[in-house]
Coordinates of C-alpha atoms in Angstrom, one line a residue:
Chain A
M20 CA -64.5 -33.9 27.9
T21 CA -67.0 -35.1 25.1
P22 CA -68.8 -38.6 24.2
Q23 CA -67.2 -37.8 20.8
L24 CA -63.3 -37.6 22.6
F25 CA -64.1 -40.8 23.9
V26 CA -65.1 -42.3 20.8
K27 CA -62.3 -41.2 18.9
M28 CA -59.8 -42.2 21.3
N29 CA -61.0 -46.0 21.1
L30 CA -61.7 -45.8 17.5
D31 CA -58.3 -44.3 16.6
A32 CA -56.9 -47.3 18.6
W33 CA -59.1 -49.9 16.6
Q34 CA -57.8 -48.1 13.7
A35 CA -54.0 -48.3 14.7
A36 CA -54.5 -52.2 15.7
I37 CA -55.6 -52.8 12.1
N38 CA -53.4 -50.5 10.2
N39 CA -50.2 -52.1 12.4
T40 CA -51.6 -56.1 11.6
N41 CA -52.0 -54.9 7.9
R42 CA -48.3 -54.0 7.9
V43 CA -47.7 -57.4 9.7
L44 CA -49.2 -59.0 6.8
G45 CA -47.9 -57.2 4.1
L46 CA -44.3 -58.6 5.5
L47 CA -45.7 -62.0 5.0
S48 CA -45.4 -64.1 1.9
D49 CA -48.8 -67.0 1.4
E50 CA -46.3 -69.4 2.1
Q51 CA -45.2 -67.8 5.2
L52 CA -48.5 -67.5 6.4
M53 CA -48.6 -71.4 5.9
N54 CA -46.0 -72.0 9.2
E55 CA -46.8 -72.1 12.9
I56 CA -46.1 -69.0 14.9
A57 CA -44.4 -71.7 17.3
P58 CA -43.4 -74.9 16.6
G59 CA -46.7 -77.3 18.0
R60 CA -49.0 -73.9 18.0
N61 CA -51.4 -72.1 15.4
R62 CA -50.7 -71.6 11.7
G63 CA -50.8 -68.0 10.9
I64 CA -53.3 -68.6 8.1
Y65 CA -55.5 -69.8 10.9
L66 CA -54.9 -67.0 12.9
L67 CA -56.2 -64.4 9.7
G68 CA -58.9 -66.6 9.1
H69 CA -60.1 -66.4 13.1
L70 CA -59.4 -62.5 13.1
T71 CA -61.6 -62.2 9.5
T72 CA -64.4 -64.0 11.0
V73 CA -64.3 -62.8 14.5
H74 CA -64.4 -59.3 13.2
D75 CA -67.0 -60.3 10.4
L76 CA -69.2 -61.2 13.6
M77 CA -69.0 -57.8 15.0
L78 CA -71.7 -56.9 11.9
P79 CA -74.3 -58.5 13.8
L80 CA -73.2 -57.9 17.2
L81 CA -73.2 -54.7 16.9
R82 CA -76.4 -54.5 14.9
L83 CA -75.0 -53.2 11.9
E84 CA -75.5 -55.9 9.4
D85 CA -78.4 -59.1 9.9
G86 CA -75.7 -61.4 9.5
P87 CA -71.5 -62.0 9.1
L88 CA -70.6 -61.6 5.3
Y89 CA -68.7 -64.9 5.5
P90 CA -70.5 -67.2 7.8
A91 CA -68.6 -70.3 6.2
L92 CA -65.9 -69.2 8.0
K93 CA -67.3 -69.1 11.6
H94 CA -66.8 -73.5 11.8
P95 CA -63.1 -73.7 10.4
F96 CA -61.5 -70.3 12.5
L97 CA -63.6 -69.8 15.4
E98 CA -65.3 -73.2 16.8
V99 CA -62.6 -75.6 16.3
A100 CA -58.8 -75.5 16.5
D101 CA -56.1 -75.3 13.6
R102 CA -55.9 -78.3 11.3
T103 CA -59.5 -79.7 12.1
V104 CA -60.6 -79.0 8.8
S105 CA -59.1 -79.2 6.1
D106 CA -60.9 -77.7 3.4
I107 CA -60.4 -74.1 4.3
P108 CA -59.6 -70.8 2.0
T109 CA -56.4 -69.6 0.4
A110 CA -54.2 -67.4 1.7
A111 CA -55.3 -64.8 -0.7
E112 CA -58.9 -65.6 -0.2
L113 CA -58.8 -64.8 3.3
R114 CA -56.3 -61.9 2.8
A115 CA -59.6 -60.2 0.3
Q116 CA -62.4 -61.3 3.1
W117 CA -60.1 -60.0 6.3
N118 CA -59.9 -56.1 4.2
E119 CA -63.5 -56.4 3.1
V120 CA -64.8 -57.2 6.3
N121 CA -62.6 -54.6 7.8
N122 CA -63.9 -52.1 5.3
R123 CA -67.2 -52.8 6.1
L124 CA -67.0 -52.1 9.4
K125 CA -65.3 -48.9 8.8
E126 CA -67.9 -47.5 6.3
H127 CA -70.6 -47.9 9.4
F128 CA -68.3 -46.8 12.1
E129 CA -68.1 -43.7 10.2
K130 CA -72.0 -43.2 10.2
I131 CA -72.5 -44.2 14.0
S132 CA -73.0 -41.1 16.2
A133 CA -71.1 -41.1 19.3
E134 CA -74.3 -41.2 21.1
D135 CA -75.3 -44.7 19.1
W136 CA -71.5 -45.8 20.4
F137 CA -72.9 -46.5 23.6
A138 CA -76.4 -48.1 22.8
R139 CA -76.8 -52.2 23.8
H140 CA -75.0 -54.6 21.5
N141 CA -76.7 -57.7 20.4
S142 CA -75.8 -59.9 23.1
V143 CA -77.0 -57.8 25.8
S144 CA -80.9 -58.1 26.5
E145 CA -82.4 -54.5 27.3
E146 CA -83.3 -55.5 31.0
D147 CA -80.0 -56.1 31.6
F148 CA -78.7 -53.1 29.6
A149 CA -80.5 -51.0 31.8
K150 CA -78.5 -52.3 34.4
E151 CA -75.2 -52.3 32.7
P152 CA -74.6 -49.7 30.7
H153 CA -71.0 -50.4 30.2
R154 CA -72.7 -53.5 28.0
N155 CA -72.3 -51.4 24.7
R156 CA -71.2 -51.1 21.1
L157 CA -67.9 -49.6 22.2
N158 CA -67.2 -52.0 24.7
V159 CA -67.4 -54.7 22.1
L160 CA -65.3 -52.4 19.9
I161 CA -62.6 -52.1 22.9
S162 CA -62.5 -55.9 23.5
R163 CA -62.3 -56.9 20.0
T164 CA -59.2 -54.3 19.6
N165 CA -57.7 -56.2 22.6
H166 CA -58.2 -59.1 21.1
L167 CA -56.4 -58.3 17.7
E168 CA -53.3 -56.9 19.1
Y169 CA -53.2 -60.5 21.3
H170 CA -52.8 -62.2 18.0
R171 CA -50.9 -59.8 16.4
G172 CA -48.0 -60.4 18.6
Q173 CA -48.0 -64.1 17.6
I174 CA -48.7 -63.5 14.0
A175 CA -45.5 -61.2 13.6
L176 CA -43.6 -63.5 14.6
L177 CA -43.8 -64.6 11.3
I178 CA -41.8 -62.4 9.7
Q179 CA -38.4 -63.3 9.2
K180 CA -35.5 -61.6 10.7
Chain B
M10 CA -73.8 -42.1 29.3
T11 CA -71.1 -40.4 31.7
P12 CA -67.5 -39.5 32.0
Q13 CA -68.1 -42.2 35.0
L14 CA -68.7 -44.7 32.6
F15 CA -65.9 -44.1 29.9
V16 CA -63.2 -44.4 32.5
K17 CA -65.0 -47.6 33.6
M18 CA -64.7 -49.3 30.3
N19 CA -60.8 -48.6 29.3
L20 CA -60.1 -49.3 33.2
D21 CA -62.2 -52.5 33.2
A22 CA -60.2 -53.5 29.8
W23 CA -56.8 -53.0 31.6
Q24 CA -57.5 -54.9 34.7
A25 CA -58.8 -57.8 32.4
A26 CA -55.5 -57.6 30.5
I27 CA -53.1 -57.6 33.9
N28 CA -55.7 -60.3 35.3
N29 CA -55.4 -62.7 32.5
T30 CA -51.5 -61.8 31.6
N31 CA -51.1 -62.9 35.8
R32 CA -53.1 -65.6 34.9
V33 CA -50.9 -67.1 32.5
L34 CA -47.3 -66.2 34.3
G35 CA -49.1 -68.1 37.4
L36 CA -49.2 -71.2 34.9
L37 CA -45.1 -70.7 34.3
S38 CA -42.4 -71.7 36.4
D39 CA -39.5 -69.6 36.7
E40 CA -37.3 -72.3 34.4
Q41 CA -40.2 -71.9 31.5
L42 CA -39.6 -68.1 31.6
M43 CA -36.2 -68.6 30.6
N44 CA -37.2 -70.2 27.2
E45 CA -37.8 -68.4 24.0
I46 CA -41.3 -67.8 22.8
A47 CA -40.2 -68.9 19.6
P48 CA -37.1 -69.9 17.9
G49 CA -34.5 -67.0 17.9
R50 CA -37.0 -64.7 19.6
N51 CA -37.4 -62.6 22.7
R52 CA -37.2 -65.2 25.9
G53 CA -40.3 -64.9 28.4
I54 CA -38.4 -63.5 30.9
Y55 CA -37.2 -60.2 28.6
L56 CA -41.1 -59.5 27.8
L57 CA -41.6 -59.7 31.5
G58 CA -38.9 -57.4 32.3
H59 CA -40.2 -55.2 29.4
L60 CA -43.6 -54.9 30.4
T61 CA -42.4 -54.4 33.8
T62 CA -40.6 -51.2 33.0
V63 CA -43.1 -50.0 30.1
H64 CA -45.9 -50.2 33.0
D65 CA -43.3 -48.8 35.5
L66 CA -42.5 -45.8 33.8
M67 CA -46.3 -44.9 33.7
L68 CA -46.2 -43.9 37.0
P69 CA -44.1 -40.5 35.9
L70 CA -45.7 -40.6 32.4
L71 CA -49.0 -40.2 34.0
R72 CA -48.0 -37.4 36.4
L73 CA -48.9 -39.6 39.3
E74 CA -45.0 -40.1 40.3
D75 CA -42.1 -38.1 40.1
G76 CA -40.3 -41.1 38.7
P77 CA -40.4 -44.9 38.5
L78 CA -40.1 -47.4 40.8
Y79 CA -37.2 -49.6 39.4
P80 CA -35.2 -47.3 37.2
A81 CA -32.7 -49.8 36.9
L82 CA -35.0 -52.0 34.6
K83 CA -35.4 -49.3 31.6
H84 CA -32.1 -50.1 30.3
P85 CA -32.1 -54.0 29.9
F86 CA -35.8 -54.4 29.2
L87 CA -36.6 -51.1 26.9
E88 CA -33.7 -49.7 25.3
V89 CA -31.7 -52.8 24.2
A90 CA -32.9 -56.2 22.7
D91 CA -32.5 -59.5 24.4
R92 CA -29.7 -61.1 25.7
T93 CA -27.9 -57.7 25.1
V94 CA -27.2 -57.3 29.0
S95 CA -26.6 -60.6 30.9
D96 CA -26.7 -59.3 34.3
I97 CA -30.6 -58.8 34.8
P98 CA -33.0 -59.5 37.8
T99 CA -34.2 -63.4 38.3
A100 CA -37.6 -64.2 37.2
A101 CA -38.7 -64.5 41.0
E102 CA -37.7 -60.9 41.6
L103 CA -39.1 -59.6 38.3
R104 CA -42.8 -61.1 39.2
A105 CA -42.3 -59.0 42.6
Q106 CA -41.0 -55.7 40.8
W107 CA -44.2 -56.4 38.5
N108 CA -47.0 -57.3 40.9
E109 CA -45.4 -54.1 43.2
V110 CA -45.7 -51.7 39.7
N111 CA -49.0 -53.0 38.8
N112 CA -50.1 -52.0 42.3
R113 CA -48.9 -49.0 42.8
L114 CA -50.9 -47.9 39.3
K115 CA -53.9 -49.8 40.8
E116 CA -53.7 -47.4 44.3
H117 CA -53.7 -44.2 41.9
F118 CA -56.0 -45.3 39.5
E119 CA -58.6 -45.7 42.2
K120 CA -58.1 -42.3 43.5
I121 CA -58.1 -40.3 40.0
S122 CA -61.4 -39.3 39.1
A123 CA -63.2 -39.2 35.7
E124 CA -62.0 -35.4 35.1
D125 CA -58.9 -36.0 35.7
W126 CA -58.6 -38.9 33.0
F127 CA -59.1 -36.6 30.7
A128 CA -56.0 -34.5 31.9
R129 CA -52.3 -34.6 29.7
H130 CA -49.9 -36.9 30.0
N131 CA -46.5 -35.8 30.5
S132 CA -45.5 -36.1 27.1
V133 CA -47.5 -33.4 25.5
S134 CA -47.3 -29.9 26.0
E135 CA -50.2 -27.7 27.2
E136 CA -49.8 -25.9 24.3
D137 CA -50.6 -28.6 22.3
F138 CA -52.5 -30.5 24.5
A139 CA -55.2 -27.9 23.8
K140 CA -55.2 -28.5 20.3
E141 CA -55.0 -32.4 20.9
P142 CA -57.1 -33.4 23.7
H143 CA -57.1 -36.7 23.1
R144 CA -53.4 -37.1 24.4
N145 CA -55.0 -37.4 27.7
R146 CA -53.9 -40.1 30.6
L147 CA -56.8 -42.2 29.3
N148 CA -55.4 -42.7 25.8
V149 CA -52.1 -43.5 27.4
L150 CA -53.8 -46.4 29.3
I151 CA -55.6 -47.6 26.5
S152 CA -52.6 -47.8 24.5
R153 CA -50.4 -49.4 27.2
T154 CA -53.5 -51.9 27.1
N155 CA -53.1 -52.7 23.9
H156 CA -49.2 -53.1 24.6
L157 CA -49.9 -55.7 27.4
E158 CA -52.1 -57.6 25.2
Y159 CA -50.1 -58.5 22.2
H160 CA -46.8 -59.2 24.5
R161 CA -49.3 -61.4 26.6
G162 CA -50.5 -63.6 23.2
Q163 CA -46.4 -64.1 23.1
I164 CA -46.1 -65.2 26.5
A165 CA -48.5 -67.5 26.7
L166 CA -46.7 -69.7 24.0
L167 CA -45.0 -70.6 26.9
I168 CA -47.5 -72.4 28.3
Q169 CA -46.8 -76.4 27.9
K170 CA -49.6 -78.0 26.3

């Protein structure tokens, strides 16, 4: 067993979750994304914006870029609940941003060596990282994969049977 | 970076998903588990049975035991859709089985060495495993963690706001 194998296993799980989410989004019209996933719950468009900003924020968190591509998404889709902000991007705009963010991450991921996945992420100090070496970039990837799966299960409820 | 660190990262993610699911289940009454997660969709009890049998089947899949603890759950909660079988366990029974299965897995997981996590699982032949070493036990754990998160996001919709 090698670090390369371990990284591949977790990168494959991430990419599978992205692909499966894209498949779900492909089955939904922009109009369907405006629906609530269940009565009184988040709308599909909020979850799409939420996932987009959370993935976008991985760029600085993983120390891949200085900041996110779309910083304006953070407030309406991460800091406040659905329907708090009325002026949000359209579903078509969010779909494009979602793809742009994930493509940018993928470009970076293809260049990170296995060893560098085990380097610290940006929310942990060098001092703490010395004591807690699991707080590395790969752990962020694992955590975000699970986060994506959590919300994918919800967005899938919008598919018409 | 060590094999122990790899395994810890994925085992921690698994245990966090289990703990978070138990927290959600603790907020739901047996009556609430009989509700649909969204109109026309699976009931909470079906998802609890589904997760229980999928985790139970990890025991033979990971070559930890000869078979599952509750083989009778496989048909109503994995092979057929919700409401196909009317004679299913009660929510109280399923909660107990859910905990029993996860506790049994945990007992085994505490005894598996880091190296043994990278051994093949039971659905891949030794010949194929030689060519595809990522088809190991740890990969099953990663996949099942994501599966749990997918359905946890759905079960959480049953919590009354």
